[in-house]
mmCIF file of C-alpha atoms and ligand atoms in Angstrom:
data_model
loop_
_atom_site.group_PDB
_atom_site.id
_atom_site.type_symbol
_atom_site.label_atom_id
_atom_site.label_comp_id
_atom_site.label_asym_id
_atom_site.label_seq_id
_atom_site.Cartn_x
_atom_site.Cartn_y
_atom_site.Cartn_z
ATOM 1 C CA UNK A 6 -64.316 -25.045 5.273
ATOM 2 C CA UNK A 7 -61.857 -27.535 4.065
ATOM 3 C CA UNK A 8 -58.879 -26.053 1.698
ATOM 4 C CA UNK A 9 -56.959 -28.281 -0.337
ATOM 5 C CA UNK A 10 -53.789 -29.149 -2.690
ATOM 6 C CA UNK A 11 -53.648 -31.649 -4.807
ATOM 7 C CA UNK A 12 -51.538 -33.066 -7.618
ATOM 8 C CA UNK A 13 -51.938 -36.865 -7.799
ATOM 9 C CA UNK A 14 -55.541 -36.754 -5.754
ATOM 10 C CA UNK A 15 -54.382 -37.931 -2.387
ATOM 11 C CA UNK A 16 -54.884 -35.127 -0.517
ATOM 12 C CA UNK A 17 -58.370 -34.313 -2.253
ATOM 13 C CA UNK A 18 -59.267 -37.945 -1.642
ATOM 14 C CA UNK A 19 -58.587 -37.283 2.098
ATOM 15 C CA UNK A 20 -60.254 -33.704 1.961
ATOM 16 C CA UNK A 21 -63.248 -35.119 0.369
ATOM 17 C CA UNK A 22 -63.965 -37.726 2.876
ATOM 18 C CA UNK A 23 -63.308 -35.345 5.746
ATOM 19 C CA UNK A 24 -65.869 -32.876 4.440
ATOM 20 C CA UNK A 25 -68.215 -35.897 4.021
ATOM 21 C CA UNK A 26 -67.611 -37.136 7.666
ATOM 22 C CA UNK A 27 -67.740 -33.744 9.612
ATOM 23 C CA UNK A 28 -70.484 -32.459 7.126
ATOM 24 C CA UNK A 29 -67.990 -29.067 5.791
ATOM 25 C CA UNK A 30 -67.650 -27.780 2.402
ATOM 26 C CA UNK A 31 -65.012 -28.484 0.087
ATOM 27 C CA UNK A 32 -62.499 -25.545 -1.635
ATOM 28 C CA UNK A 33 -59.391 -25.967 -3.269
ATOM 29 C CA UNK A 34 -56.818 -23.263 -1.825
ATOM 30 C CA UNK A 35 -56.612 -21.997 -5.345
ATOM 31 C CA UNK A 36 -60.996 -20.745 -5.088
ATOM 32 C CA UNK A 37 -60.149 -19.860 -1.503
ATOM 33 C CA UNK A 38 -57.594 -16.928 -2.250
ATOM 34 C CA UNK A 39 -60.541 -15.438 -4.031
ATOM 35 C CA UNK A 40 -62.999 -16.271 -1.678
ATOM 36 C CA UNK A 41 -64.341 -14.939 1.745
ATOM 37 C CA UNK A 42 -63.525 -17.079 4.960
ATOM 38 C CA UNK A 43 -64.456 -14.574 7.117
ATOM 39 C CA UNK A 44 -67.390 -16.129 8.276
ATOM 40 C CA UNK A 45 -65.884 -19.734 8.865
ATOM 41 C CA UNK A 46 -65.459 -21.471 12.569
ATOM 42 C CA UNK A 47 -63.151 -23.922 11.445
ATOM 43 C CA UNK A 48 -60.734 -23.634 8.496
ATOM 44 C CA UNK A 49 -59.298 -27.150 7.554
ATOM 45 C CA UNK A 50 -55.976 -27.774 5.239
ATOM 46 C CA UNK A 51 -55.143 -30.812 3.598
ATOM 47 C CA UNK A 52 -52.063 -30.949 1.300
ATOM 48 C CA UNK A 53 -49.089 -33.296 1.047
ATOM 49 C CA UNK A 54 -45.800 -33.071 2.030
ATOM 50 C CA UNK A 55 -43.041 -32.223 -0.634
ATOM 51 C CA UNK A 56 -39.494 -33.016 0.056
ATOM 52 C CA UNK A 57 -40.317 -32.839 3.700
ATOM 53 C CA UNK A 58 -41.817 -29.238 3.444
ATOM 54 C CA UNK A 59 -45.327 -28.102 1.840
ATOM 55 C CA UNK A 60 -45.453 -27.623 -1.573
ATOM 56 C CA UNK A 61 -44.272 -23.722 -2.557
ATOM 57 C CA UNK A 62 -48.033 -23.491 -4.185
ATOM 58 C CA UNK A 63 -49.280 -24.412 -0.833
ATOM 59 C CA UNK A 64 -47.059 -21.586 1.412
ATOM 60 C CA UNK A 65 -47.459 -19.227 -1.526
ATOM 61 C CA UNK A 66 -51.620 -19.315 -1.381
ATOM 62 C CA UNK A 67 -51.808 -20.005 2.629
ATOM 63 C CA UNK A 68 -50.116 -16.406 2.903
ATOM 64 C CA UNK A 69 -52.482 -14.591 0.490
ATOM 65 C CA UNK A 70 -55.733 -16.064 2.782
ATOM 66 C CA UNK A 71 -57.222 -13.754 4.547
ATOM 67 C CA UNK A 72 -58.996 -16.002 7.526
ATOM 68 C CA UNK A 73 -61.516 -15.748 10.388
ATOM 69 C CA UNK A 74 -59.093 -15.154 13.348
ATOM 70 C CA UNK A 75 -60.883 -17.023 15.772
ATOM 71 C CA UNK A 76 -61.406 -20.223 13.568
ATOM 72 C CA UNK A 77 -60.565 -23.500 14.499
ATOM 73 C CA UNK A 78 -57.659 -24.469 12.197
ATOM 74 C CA UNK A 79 -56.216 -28.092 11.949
ATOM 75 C CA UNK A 80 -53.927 -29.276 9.037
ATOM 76 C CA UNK A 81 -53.704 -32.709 7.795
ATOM 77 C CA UNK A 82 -50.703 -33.433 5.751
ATOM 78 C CA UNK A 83 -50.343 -36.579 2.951
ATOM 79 C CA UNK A 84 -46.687 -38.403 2.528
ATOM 80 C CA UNK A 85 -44.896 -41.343 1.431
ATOM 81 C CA UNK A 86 -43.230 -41.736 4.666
ATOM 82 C CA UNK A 87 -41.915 -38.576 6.069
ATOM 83 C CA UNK A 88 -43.382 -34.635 6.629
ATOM 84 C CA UNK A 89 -40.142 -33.112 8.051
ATOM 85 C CA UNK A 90 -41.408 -29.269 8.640
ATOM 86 C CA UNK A 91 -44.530 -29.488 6.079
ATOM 87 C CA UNK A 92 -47.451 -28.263 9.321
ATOM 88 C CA UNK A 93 -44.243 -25.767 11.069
ATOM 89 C CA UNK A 94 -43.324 -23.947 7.707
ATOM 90 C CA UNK A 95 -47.853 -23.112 7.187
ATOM 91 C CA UNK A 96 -48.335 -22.801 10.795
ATOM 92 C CA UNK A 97 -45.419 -20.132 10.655
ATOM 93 C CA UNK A 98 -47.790 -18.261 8.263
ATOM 94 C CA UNK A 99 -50.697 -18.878 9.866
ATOM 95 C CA UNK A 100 -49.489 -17.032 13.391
ATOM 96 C CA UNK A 101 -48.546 -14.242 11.309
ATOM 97 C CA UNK A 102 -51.883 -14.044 10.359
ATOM 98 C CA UNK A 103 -53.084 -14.609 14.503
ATOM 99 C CA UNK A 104 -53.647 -17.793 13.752
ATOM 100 C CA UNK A 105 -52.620 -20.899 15.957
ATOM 101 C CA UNK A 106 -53.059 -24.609 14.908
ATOM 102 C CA UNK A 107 -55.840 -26.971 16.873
ATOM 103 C CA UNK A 108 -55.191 -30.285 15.428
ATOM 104 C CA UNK A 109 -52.723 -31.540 12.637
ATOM 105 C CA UNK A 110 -51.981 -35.087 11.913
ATOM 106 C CA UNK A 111 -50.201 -36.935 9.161
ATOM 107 C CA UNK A 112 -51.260 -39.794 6.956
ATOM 108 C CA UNK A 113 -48.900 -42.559 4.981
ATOM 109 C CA UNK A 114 -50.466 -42.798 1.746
ATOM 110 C CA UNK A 115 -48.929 -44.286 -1.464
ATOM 111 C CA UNK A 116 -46.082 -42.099 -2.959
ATOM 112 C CA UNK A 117 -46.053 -40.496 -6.267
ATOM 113 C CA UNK A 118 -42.970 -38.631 -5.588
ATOM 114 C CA UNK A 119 -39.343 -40.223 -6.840
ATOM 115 C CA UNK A 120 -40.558 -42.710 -10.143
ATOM 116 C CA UNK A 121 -41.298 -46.091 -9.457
ATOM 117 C CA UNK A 122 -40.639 -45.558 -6.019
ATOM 118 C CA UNK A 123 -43.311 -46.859 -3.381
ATOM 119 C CA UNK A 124 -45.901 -48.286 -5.980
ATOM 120 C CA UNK A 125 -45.621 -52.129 -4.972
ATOM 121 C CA UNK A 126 -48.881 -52.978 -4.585
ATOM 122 C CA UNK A 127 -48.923 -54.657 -1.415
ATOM 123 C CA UNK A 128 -47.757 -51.864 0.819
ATOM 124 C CA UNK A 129 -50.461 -48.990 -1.306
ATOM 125 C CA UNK A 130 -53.138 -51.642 -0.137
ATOM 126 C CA UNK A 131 -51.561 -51.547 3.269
ATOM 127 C CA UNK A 132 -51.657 -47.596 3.479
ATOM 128 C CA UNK A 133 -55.061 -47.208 1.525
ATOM 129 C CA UNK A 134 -57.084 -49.766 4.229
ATOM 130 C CA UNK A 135 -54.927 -48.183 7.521
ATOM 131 C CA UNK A 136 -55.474 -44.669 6.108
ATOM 132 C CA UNK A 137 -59.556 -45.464 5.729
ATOM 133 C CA UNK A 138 -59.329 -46.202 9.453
ATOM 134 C CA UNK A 139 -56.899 -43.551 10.594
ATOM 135 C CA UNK A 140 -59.669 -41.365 8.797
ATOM 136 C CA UNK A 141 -62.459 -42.319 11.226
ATOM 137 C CA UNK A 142 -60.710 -41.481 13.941
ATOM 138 C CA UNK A 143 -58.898 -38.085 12.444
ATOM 139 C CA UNK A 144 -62.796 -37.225 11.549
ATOM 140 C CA UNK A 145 -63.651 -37.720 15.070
ATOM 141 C CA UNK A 146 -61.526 -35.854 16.468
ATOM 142 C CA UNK A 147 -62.091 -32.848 14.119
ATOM 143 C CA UNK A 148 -65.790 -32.850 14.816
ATOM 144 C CA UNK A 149 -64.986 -33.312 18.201
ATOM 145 C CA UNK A 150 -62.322 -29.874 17.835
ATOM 146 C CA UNK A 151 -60.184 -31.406 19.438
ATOM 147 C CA UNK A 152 -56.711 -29.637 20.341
ATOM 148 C CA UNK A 153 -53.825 -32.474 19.634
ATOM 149 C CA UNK A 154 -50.666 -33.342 17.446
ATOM 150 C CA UNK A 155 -50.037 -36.079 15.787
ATOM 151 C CA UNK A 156 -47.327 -35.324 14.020
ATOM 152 C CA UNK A 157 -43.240 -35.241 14.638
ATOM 153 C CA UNK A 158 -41.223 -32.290 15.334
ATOM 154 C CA UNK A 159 -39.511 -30.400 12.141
ATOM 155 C CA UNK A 160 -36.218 -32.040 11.309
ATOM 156 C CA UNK A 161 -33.168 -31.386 9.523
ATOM 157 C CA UNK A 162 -34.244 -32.924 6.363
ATOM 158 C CA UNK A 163 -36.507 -30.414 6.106
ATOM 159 C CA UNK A 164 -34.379 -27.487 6.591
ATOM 160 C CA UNK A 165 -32.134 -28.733 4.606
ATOM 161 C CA UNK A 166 -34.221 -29.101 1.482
ATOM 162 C CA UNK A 167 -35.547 -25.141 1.943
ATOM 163 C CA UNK A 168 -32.338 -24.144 1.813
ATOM 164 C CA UNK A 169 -32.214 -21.738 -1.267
ATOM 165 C CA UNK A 170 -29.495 -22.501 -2.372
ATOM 166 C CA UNK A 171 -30.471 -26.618 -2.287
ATOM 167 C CA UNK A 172 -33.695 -25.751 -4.084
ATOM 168 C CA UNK A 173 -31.599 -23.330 -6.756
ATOM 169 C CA UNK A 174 -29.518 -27.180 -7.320
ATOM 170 C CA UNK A 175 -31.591 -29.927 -6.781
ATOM 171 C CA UNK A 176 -35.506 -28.855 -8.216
ATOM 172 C CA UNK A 177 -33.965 -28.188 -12.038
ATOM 173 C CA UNK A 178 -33.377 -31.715 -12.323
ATOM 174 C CA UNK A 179 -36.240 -32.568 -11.106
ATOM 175 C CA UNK A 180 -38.327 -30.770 -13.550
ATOM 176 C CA UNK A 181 -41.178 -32.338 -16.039
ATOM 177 C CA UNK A 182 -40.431 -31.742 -19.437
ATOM 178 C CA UNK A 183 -42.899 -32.773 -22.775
ATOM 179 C CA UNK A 184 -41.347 -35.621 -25.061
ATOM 180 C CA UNK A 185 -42.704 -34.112 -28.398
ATOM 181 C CA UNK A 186 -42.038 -36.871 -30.145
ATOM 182 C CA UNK A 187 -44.732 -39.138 -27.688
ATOM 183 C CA UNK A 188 -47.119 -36.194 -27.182
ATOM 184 C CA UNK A 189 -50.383 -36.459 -29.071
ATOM 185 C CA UNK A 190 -51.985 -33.412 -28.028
ATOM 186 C CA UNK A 191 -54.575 -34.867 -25.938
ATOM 187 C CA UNK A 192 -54.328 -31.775 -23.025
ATOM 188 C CA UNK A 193 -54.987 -34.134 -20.211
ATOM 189 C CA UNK A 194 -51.845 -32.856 -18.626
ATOM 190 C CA UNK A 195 -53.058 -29.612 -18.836
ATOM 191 C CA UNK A 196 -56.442 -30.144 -17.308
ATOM 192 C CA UNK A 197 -54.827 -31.641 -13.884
ATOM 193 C CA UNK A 198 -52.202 -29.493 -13.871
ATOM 194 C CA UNK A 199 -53.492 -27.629 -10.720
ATOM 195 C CA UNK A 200 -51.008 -23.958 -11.531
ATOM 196 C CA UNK A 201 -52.455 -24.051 -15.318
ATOM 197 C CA UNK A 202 -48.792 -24.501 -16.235
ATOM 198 C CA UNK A 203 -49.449 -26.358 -19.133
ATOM 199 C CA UNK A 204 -50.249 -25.009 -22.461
ATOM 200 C CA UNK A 205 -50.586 -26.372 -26.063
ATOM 201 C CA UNK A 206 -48.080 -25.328 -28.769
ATOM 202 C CA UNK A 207 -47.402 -26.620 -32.206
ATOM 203 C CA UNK A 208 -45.376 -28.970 -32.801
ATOM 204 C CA UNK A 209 -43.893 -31.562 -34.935
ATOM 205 C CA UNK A 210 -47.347 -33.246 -35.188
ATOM 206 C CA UNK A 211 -49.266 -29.744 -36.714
ATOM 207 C CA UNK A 212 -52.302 -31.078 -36.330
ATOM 208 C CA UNK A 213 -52.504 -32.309 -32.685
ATOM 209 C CA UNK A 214 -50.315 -30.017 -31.021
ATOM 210 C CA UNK A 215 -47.832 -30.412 -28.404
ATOM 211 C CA UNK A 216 -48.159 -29.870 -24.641
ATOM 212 C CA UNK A 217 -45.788 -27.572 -23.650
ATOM 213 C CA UNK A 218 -44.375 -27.180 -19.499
ATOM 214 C CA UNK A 219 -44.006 -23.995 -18.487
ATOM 215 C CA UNK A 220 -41.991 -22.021 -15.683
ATOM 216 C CA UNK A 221 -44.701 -22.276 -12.788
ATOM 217 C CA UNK A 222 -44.330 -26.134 -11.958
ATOM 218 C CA UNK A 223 -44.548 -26.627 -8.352
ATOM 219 C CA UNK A 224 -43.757 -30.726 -9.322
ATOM 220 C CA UNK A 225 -47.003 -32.151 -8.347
ATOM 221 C CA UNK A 226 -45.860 -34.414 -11.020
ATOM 222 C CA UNK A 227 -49.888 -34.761 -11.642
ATOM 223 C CA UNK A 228 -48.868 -34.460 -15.546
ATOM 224 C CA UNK A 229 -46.504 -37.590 -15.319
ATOM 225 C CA UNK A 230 -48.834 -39.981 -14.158
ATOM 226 C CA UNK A 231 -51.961 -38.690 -15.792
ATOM 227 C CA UNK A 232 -50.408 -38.608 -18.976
ATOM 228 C CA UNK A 233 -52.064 -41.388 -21.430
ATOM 229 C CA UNK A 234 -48.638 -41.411 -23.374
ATOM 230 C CA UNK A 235 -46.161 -41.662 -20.873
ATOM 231 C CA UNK A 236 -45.082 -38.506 -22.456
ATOM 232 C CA UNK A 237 -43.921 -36.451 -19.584
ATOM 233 C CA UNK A 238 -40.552 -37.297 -18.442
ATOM 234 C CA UNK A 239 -38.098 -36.246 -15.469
ATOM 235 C CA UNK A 240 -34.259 -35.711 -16.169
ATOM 236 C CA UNK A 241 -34.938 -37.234 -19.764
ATOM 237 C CA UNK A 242 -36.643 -39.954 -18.270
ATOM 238 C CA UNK A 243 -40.409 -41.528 -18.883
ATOM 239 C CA UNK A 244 -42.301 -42.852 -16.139
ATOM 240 C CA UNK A 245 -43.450 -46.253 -17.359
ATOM 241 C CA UNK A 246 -47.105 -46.998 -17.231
ATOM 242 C CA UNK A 247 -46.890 -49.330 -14.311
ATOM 243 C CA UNK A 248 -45.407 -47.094 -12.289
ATOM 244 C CA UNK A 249 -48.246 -44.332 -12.816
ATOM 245 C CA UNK A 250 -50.124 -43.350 -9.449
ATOM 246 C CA UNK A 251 -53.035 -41.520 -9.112
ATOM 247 C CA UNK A 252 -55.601 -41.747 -6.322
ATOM 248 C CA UNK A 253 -57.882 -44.305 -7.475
ATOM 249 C CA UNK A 254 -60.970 -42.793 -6.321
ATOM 250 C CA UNK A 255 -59.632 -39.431 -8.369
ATOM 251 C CA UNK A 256 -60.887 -38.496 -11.651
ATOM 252 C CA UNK A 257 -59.101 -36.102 -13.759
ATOM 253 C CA UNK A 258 -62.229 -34.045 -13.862
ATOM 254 C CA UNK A 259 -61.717 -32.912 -9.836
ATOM 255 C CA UNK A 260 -58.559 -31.699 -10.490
ATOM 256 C CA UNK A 261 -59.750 -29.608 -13.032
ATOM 257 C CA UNK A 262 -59.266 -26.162 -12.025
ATOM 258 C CA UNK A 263 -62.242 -24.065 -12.248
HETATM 259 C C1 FMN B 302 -42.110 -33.528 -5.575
HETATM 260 C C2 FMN B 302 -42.545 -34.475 -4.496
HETATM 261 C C3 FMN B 302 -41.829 -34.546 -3.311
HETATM 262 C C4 FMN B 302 -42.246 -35.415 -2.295
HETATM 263 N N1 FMN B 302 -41.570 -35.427 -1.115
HETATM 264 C C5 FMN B 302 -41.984 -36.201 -0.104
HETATM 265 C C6 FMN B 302 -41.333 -36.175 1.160
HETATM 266 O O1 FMN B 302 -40.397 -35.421 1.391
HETATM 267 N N2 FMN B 302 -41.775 -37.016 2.137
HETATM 268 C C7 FMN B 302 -42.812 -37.878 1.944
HETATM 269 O O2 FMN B 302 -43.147 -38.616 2.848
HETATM 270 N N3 FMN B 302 -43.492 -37.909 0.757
HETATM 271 C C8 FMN B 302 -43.103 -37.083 -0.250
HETATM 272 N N4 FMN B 302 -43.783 -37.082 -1.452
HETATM 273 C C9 FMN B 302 -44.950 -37.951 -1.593
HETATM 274 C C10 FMN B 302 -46.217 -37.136 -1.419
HETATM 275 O O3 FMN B 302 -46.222 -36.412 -0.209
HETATM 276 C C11 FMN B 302 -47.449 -38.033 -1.424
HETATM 277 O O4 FMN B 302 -47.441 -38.878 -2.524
HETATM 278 C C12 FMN B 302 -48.708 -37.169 -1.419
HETATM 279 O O5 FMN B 302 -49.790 -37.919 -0.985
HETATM 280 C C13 FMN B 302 -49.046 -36.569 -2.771
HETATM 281 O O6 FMN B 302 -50.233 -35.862 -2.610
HETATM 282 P P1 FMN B 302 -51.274 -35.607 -3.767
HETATM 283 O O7 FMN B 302 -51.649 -36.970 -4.338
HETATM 284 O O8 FMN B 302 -52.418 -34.958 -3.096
HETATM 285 O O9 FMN B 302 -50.592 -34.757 -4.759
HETATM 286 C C14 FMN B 302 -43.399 -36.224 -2.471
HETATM 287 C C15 FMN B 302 -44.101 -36.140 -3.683
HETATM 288 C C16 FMN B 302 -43.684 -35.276 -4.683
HETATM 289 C C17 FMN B 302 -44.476 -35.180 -5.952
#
């Protein structure tokens, strides 16, 4: 069984191919806290990396798994560039559970994260072909359960950022709000946000509605660049169109949550 996160459709892109190479089934994390694993030989996890740790959605879920203990597990984490302690902080939870980790690796994708940031389109065609191919082989090695990191040791960065006290600081500014004023009610923002965070309220326009963010947002940022408007902004700020990322091979209709 392959669990995974997703906001902008990376890490389900990657999940999805891996299930379709080693022939295993697809769940998001969010079905698999309701489902049972028990029977599974091999529990996969595919998420990305959030300001070099995994997203709080991602640790929050992982712990409330309850998992065949002698599965093989192997993690495969998405990023822009860097994972810092995104596989130690899960594989943490994981031992607590009895749990040890087989196989993780890491793949460069194209990054969603800071606005603007990483979408020339030269270097996402770089990442999206050496990805493919990094795929083959990660694929290979699964179905071949192989026992192997590719991945770097945890680093300060990462500690750093889970500081409490950082987070407390630094995650309010980065959080999506609505611009009412842009917003014309068409919920796509609510049907890829993966926490169901989003809801519609009334607003200014009566007869549309407004989306409306609220206090769950684990900054997938999904809602920024699905948004048809360019409605959702960060510290005040609209993402413009051109800078929008999604997975290309994506629709808004996986992320829906069942
Ligand atoms: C809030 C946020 C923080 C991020 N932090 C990092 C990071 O620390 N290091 C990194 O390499 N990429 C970082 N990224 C980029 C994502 O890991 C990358 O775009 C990932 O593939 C997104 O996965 P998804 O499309 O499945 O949501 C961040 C993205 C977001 C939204």
């Amino acid at each position: 069984m392959i669990l995974w996160f997703s906001g902008t459709g990376n890490s389900l892109a990657i999940a999805r191919r891996l299930a379709t190479d080693t022939g295993d089934t697809l769940m998001s994390l969010y079905d698999a806290v309701r489902s049972d694993l028990s029977k599974e030989s091999t529990i996969g996890l595919v998420y990305p990396s959030y300001y070099f740790n995994p997203p709080q959605a991602v640790t929050a879920l992982v712990e409330r798994l309850s998992l065949p203990r002698n599965a093989y597990v192997f993690i495969v984490i998405t990023c822009g560039a860097q994972t810092g302690n995104s596989v130690w902080a899960v594989e943490r939870i994981l031992r607590k559970k009895g749990l040890k980790v087989a196989y993780c690796h890491k793949i460069r994708v194209p990054d969603c994260s800071a606005i603007g940031f990483g979408r020339d389109p030269n270097m996402q065609k770089w990442k999206f072909e050496r990805y493919a191919s990094r795929l083959d082989v990660i694929s290979s090695h699964i179905k071949a359960k192989r026992h192997s990191r590719y991945y770097g040791a945890p680093g300060l960065a990462g500690w750093i950022c889970a500081l409490p006290w950082v987070k407390r600081r630094t995650l309010p500014l980065l959080q999506p709000a609505v611009d009412e004023h842009k917003c014309i009610g068409c919920s796509v923002c609510m049907k890829v946000c993966p926490q169901g965070n989003i809801r519609m309220k009334e607003g200014a326009k009566a007869d549309t509605g407004v989306a409306y963010i609220s206090d769950r947002c684990v900054q997938c940022l999904s809602c920024v660049h699905f948004c048809p408007q360019q409605a959702v902004v960060i510290a005040g700020k609209p993402t413009p169109k051109k800078h929008q990322y999604h997975n290309p091979q994506i629709k808004i209709k996986d992320l829906i949550r069942r």
